[in-house]
Structure formats: C-alpha cells, structure tokens
Short mmCIF file of C-alpha atoms in Angstrom, two decimals:
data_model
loop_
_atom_site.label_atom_id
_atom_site.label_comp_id
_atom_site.label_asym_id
_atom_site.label_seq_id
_atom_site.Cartn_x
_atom_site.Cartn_y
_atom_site.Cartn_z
CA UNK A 767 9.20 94.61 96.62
CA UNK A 768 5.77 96.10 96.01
CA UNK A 769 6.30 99.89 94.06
CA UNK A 770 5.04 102.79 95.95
CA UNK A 771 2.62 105.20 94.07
CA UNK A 772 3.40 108.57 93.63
CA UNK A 773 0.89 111.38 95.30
CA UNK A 774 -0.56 113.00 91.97
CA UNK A 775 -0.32 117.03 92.09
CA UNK A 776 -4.05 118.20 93.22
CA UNK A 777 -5.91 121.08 91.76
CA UNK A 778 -8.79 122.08 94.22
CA UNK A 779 -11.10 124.98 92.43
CA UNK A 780 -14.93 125.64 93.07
CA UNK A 781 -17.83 124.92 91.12
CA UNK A 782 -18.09 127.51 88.27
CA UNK A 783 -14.71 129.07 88.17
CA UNK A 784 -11.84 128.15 85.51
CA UNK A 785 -9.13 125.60 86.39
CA UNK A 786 -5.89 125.57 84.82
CA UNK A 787 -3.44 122.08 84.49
CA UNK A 788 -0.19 122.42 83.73
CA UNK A 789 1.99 120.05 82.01
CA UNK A 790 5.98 120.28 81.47
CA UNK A 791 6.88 117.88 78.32
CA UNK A 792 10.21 116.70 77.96
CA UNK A 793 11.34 116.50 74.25
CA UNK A 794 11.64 120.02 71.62
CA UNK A 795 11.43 117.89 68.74
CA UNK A 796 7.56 116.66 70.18
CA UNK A 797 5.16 117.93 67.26
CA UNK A 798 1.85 116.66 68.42
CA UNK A 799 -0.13 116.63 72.40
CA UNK A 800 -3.04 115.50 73.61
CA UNK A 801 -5.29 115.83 76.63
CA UNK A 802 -6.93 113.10 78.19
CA UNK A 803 -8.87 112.86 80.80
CA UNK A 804 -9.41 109.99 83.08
CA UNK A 805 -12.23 108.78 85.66
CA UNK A 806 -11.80 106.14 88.49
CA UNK A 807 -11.75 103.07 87.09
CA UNK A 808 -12.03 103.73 83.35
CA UNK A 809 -9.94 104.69 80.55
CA UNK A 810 -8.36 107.77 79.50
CA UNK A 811 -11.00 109.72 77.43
CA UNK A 812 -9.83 112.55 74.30
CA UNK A 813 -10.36 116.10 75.10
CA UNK A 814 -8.39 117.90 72.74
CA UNK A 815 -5.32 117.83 70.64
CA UNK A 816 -2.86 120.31 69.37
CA UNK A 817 0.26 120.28 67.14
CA UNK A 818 3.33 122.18 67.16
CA UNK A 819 2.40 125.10 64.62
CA UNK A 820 -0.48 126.27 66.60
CA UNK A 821 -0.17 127.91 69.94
CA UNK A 822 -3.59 127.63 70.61
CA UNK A 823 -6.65 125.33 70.21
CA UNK A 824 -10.14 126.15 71.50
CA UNK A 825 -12.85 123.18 72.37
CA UNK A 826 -15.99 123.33 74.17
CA UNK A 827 -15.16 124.55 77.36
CA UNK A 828 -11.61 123.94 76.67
CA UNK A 829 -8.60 125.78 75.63
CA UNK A 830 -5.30 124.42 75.09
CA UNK A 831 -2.22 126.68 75.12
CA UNK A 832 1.57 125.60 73.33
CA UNK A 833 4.69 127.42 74.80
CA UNK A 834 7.34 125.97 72.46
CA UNK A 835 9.90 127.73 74.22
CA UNK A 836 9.91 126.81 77.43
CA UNK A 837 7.93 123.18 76.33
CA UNK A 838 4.73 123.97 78.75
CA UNK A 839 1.22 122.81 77.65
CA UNK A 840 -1.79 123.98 79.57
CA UNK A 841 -5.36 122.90 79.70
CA UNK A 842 -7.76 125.29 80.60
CA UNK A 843 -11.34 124.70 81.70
CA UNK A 844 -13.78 127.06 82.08
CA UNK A 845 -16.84 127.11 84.45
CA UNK A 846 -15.84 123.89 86.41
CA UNK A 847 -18.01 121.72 87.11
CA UNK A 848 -18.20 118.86 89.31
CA UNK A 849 -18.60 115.73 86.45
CA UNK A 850 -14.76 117.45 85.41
CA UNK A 851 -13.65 115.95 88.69
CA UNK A 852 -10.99 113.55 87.25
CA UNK A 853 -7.33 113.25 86.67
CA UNK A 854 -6.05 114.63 83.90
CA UNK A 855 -2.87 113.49 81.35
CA UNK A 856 -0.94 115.53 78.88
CA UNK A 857 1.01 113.14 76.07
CA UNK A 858 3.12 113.92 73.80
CA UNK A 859 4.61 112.24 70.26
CA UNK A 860 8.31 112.94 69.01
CA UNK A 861 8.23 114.55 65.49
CA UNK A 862 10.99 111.33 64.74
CA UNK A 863 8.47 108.91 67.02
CA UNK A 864 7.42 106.36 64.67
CA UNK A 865 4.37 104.16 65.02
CA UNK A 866 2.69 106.88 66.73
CA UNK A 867 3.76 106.62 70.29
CA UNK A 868 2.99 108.65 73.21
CA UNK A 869 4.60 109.81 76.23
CA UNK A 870 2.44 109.99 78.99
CA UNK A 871 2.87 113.20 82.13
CA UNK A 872 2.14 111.64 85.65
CA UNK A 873 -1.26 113.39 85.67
CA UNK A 874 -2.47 116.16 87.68
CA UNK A 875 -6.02 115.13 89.69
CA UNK A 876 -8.45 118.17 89.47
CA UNK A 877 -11.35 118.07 92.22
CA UNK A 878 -14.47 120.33 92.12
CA UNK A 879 -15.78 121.63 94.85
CA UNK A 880 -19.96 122.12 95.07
CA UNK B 1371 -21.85 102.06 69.22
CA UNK B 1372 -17.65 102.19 68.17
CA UNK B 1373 -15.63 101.67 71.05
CA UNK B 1374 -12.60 99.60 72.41
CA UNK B 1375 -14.04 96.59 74.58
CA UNK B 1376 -11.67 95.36 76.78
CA UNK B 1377 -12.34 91.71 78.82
CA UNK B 1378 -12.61 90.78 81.84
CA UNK B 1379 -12.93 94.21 83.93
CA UNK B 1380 -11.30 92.35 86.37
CA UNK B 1381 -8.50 89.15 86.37
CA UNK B 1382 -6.29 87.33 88.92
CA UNK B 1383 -3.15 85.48 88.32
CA UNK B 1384 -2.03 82.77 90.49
CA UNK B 1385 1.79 82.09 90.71
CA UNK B 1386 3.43 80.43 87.13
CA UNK B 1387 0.17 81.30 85.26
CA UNK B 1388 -0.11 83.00 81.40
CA UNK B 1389 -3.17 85.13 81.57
CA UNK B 1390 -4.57 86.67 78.37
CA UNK B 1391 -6.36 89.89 78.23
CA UNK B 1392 -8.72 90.66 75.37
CA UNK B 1393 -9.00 93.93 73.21
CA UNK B 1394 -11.87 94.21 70.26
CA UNK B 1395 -12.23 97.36 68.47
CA UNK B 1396 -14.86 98.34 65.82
CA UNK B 1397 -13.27 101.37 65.30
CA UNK B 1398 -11.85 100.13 61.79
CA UNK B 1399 -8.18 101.87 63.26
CA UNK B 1400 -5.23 100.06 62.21
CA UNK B 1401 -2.77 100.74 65.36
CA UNK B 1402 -3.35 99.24 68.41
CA UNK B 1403 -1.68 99.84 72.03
CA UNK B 1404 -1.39 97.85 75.32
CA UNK B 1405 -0.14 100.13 77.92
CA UNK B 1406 0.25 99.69 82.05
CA UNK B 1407 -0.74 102.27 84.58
CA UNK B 1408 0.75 101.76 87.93
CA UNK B 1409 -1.09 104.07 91.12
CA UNK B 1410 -0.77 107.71 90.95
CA UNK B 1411 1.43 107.09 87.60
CA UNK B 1412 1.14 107.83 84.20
CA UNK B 1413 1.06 105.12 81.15
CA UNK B 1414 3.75 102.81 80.19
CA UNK B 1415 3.60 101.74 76.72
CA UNK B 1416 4.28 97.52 76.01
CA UNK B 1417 3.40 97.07 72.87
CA UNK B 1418 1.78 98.06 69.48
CA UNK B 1419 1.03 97.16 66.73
CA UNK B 1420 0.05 99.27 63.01
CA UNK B 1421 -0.94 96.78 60.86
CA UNK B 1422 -1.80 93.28 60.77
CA UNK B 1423 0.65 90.54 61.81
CA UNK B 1424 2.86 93.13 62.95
CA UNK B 1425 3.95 95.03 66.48
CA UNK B 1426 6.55 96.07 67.96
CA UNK B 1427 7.98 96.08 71.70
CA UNK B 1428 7.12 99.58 73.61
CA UNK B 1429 9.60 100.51 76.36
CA UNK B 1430 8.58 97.92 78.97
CA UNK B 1431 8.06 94.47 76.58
CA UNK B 1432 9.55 92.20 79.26
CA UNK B 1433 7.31 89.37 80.44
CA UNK B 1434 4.52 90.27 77.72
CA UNK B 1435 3.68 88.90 74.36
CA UNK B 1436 0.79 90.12 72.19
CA UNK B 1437 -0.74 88.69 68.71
CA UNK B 1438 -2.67 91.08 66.16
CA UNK B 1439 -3.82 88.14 63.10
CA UNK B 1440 -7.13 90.44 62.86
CA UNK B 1441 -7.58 94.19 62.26
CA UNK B 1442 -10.10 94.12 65.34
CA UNK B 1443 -8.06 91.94 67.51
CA UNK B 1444 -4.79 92.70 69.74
CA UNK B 1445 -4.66 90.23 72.62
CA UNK B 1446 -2.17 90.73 75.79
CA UNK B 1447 -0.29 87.49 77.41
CA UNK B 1448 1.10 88.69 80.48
CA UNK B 1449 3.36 85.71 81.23
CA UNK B 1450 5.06 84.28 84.18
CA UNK B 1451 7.86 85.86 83.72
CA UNK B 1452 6.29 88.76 84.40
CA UNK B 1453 7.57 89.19 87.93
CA UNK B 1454 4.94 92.15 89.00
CA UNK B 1455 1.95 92.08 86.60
CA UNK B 1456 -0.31 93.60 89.57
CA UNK B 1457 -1.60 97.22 87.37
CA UNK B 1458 -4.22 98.52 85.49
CA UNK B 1459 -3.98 97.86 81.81
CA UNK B 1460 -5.37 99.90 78.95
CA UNK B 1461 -5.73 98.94 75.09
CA UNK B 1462 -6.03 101.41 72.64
CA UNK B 1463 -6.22 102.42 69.08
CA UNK B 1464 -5.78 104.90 66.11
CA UNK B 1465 -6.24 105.80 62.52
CA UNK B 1466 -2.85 105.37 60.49
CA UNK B 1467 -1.20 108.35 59.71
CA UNK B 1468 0.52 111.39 61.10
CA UNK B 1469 -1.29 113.01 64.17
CA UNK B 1470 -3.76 111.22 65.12
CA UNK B 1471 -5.22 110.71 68.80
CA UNK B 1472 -5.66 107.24 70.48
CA UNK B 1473 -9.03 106.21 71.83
CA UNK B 1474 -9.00 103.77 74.62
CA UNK B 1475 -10.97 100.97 76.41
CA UNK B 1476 -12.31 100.98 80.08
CA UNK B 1477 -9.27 98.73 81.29
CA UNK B 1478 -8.55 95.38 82.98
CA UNK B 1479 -7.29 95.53 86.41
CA UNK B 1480 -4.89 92.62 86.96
CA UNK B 1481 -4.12 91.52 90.30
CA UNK B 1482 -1.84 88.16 92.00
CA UNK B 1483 -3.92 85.88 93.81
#
C-alpha cells in the first residue's frame, strides 16, 4: 500500500531572533557533516560543513556546533529571517564510508514568523 | 552558470513502463548521486557513481539502473520493476576526494499515471 509520510519536527521562531536545529547522528566513527537546506520543490542547497576535529565552524549567519560525545550536531542561525523558512537536513559520512556517501536525518522544518 | 540540471521537473509512469530521468552537470565533479525523497522523509541513496563507467548500488538499488559513459552524464531508469517509483528524486555531485560536500539539482518529481 501507499507509505505514509512522517510529520517533520517544526521549529516556529520570530523574525530576527536565533533558531537552533538539532540533529542526533547515528554512527561514532562519522568524520565529516553537512547542512543542507531545502525549499519546496527544489533541491537540497550547502550551508556549511564540518569534520570531526573541529567542534565548531562559523558561516555567515551560521554556526555549526560538534558534540562527539554524545554524537549531536546543531545548526544555529542567527537573526531569522523569513527567506530561512525551509526544512533543514543534517548528513553525515562514515570515516570507513567509501565513495563518499551520506546519511541523511529526517529533517527538521523551520518556519519564520513576520 | 555551474549547476546540476535535472529533466523533466515533472514525469508520469504508466503501468509496465521504463522511464529515464536525466542529470547534466558542468560542475567538472567526478561522483555523481541519484537519491529518493519520500514526504516528510529524508534521502535514500540508489546509486553512484565516482568515475566514468563505474557505480555502484546505494542501499535501495532495486528496480533502478543508471549509466555514467560521460563525466557530465548519470542517467536514472526507474524500471517496472520498480513497484512504487511515486517520490521526488534528486541527482547530485562532488569533487573526488576525502570530505567533500555534494551539490544537487532542483529534482524530478515522479508520479504513476
């Protein structure tokens, strides 16, 4: 039979104030993670990356934070705005993963409030 | 303008039909992706490829078949065997090497007629 889709976690946050996405990745041997961000109808589009000796990786409006230890990667926005209404992915790639594949989160959909 | 161009935006399949969907990059990357994004879901890799005439199956190969005989080129087949082919489906590419991000299209959304 026809799949059911899964309701996507929802960040709500006003215009002009930071938003935080959280993403939970499976594997400790993952060396490398991306953020992507995705618009109705189009294609995921690079924000920022980060590999597994950094903690921390700063972008334009964007900051990305690495907890090894508990294997939580965050995406932080600052001053929302409304064209950042979108859903956003976290991937990661296995340090033994070879021909560069990613494993995608579900995606969390982060809507911006005027 | 580089990019991933991805054709048609849109495709229908009638019953015991092979559909092929396009994926051109000018990127000069050697990998190349097809994944599948279900509603609300994340992506489901099918295959890729890192270098001419060559690819591999990604976890969810069944009732697909791809060709890469040009750098630029890495065409879909979503065959009949394909029992539910109804999703959105994204190509995408990277530079070889260690680390490095993919870039992707603006999708083909396949539905059954």
């Amino acid at each position: 039979g026809e799949s059911v889709g899964l309701h996507l976690p929802t960040l709500s946050v006003q215009e002009g104030d930071n938003s935080i996405i959280n993403c939970a990745y499976s594997n400790s041997a993952s060396d490398y993670f991306i953020w992507y961000k995705q618009e109705s109808g189009k294609g995921p589009q690079f924000i920022i990356d980060i590999r597994s000796n950094m903690d921390k990786r700063q972008g334009q409006r964007v900051t990305v934070l690495l907890n090894k230890t508990v294997k939580h990667l965050s995406l932080q926005i600052a001053a929302t705005q409304p064209g950042d209404s979108a859903v956003y992915f976290c991937a990661e790639k296995g340090i033994y993963n070879q021909g560069g594949k990613l494993i995608f989160g579900q995606g969390t959909e982060l809507s911006v409030k005027p | 303008d580089g990019g991933i161009t991805q054709s048609p935006k849109y495709l229908f399949r009638k019953e015991g039909q092979n559909v092929t969907l396009s994926c051109e990059q000018n990127l000069n990357h050697d990998a190349m992706y097809w994944y599948r994004q279900d509603p609300g879901q994340g992506l489901r890799l099918i295959y890729y490829s890192q270098i001419v005439n060559d690819f591999q199956k990604g976890d969810i190969a069944e009732g697909y078949s791809v060709s890469r005989e040009k750098k630029e080129s890495f065409p879909l087949t979503v065959t009949s065997a394909q029992k539910n082919p109804t999703a959105f489906y994204l190509c995408a590419s990277s530079r070889q090497g260690v680390n490095q991000p993919q870039h992707f299209g603006d999708g083909t959304r396949l539905s059954i007629l």
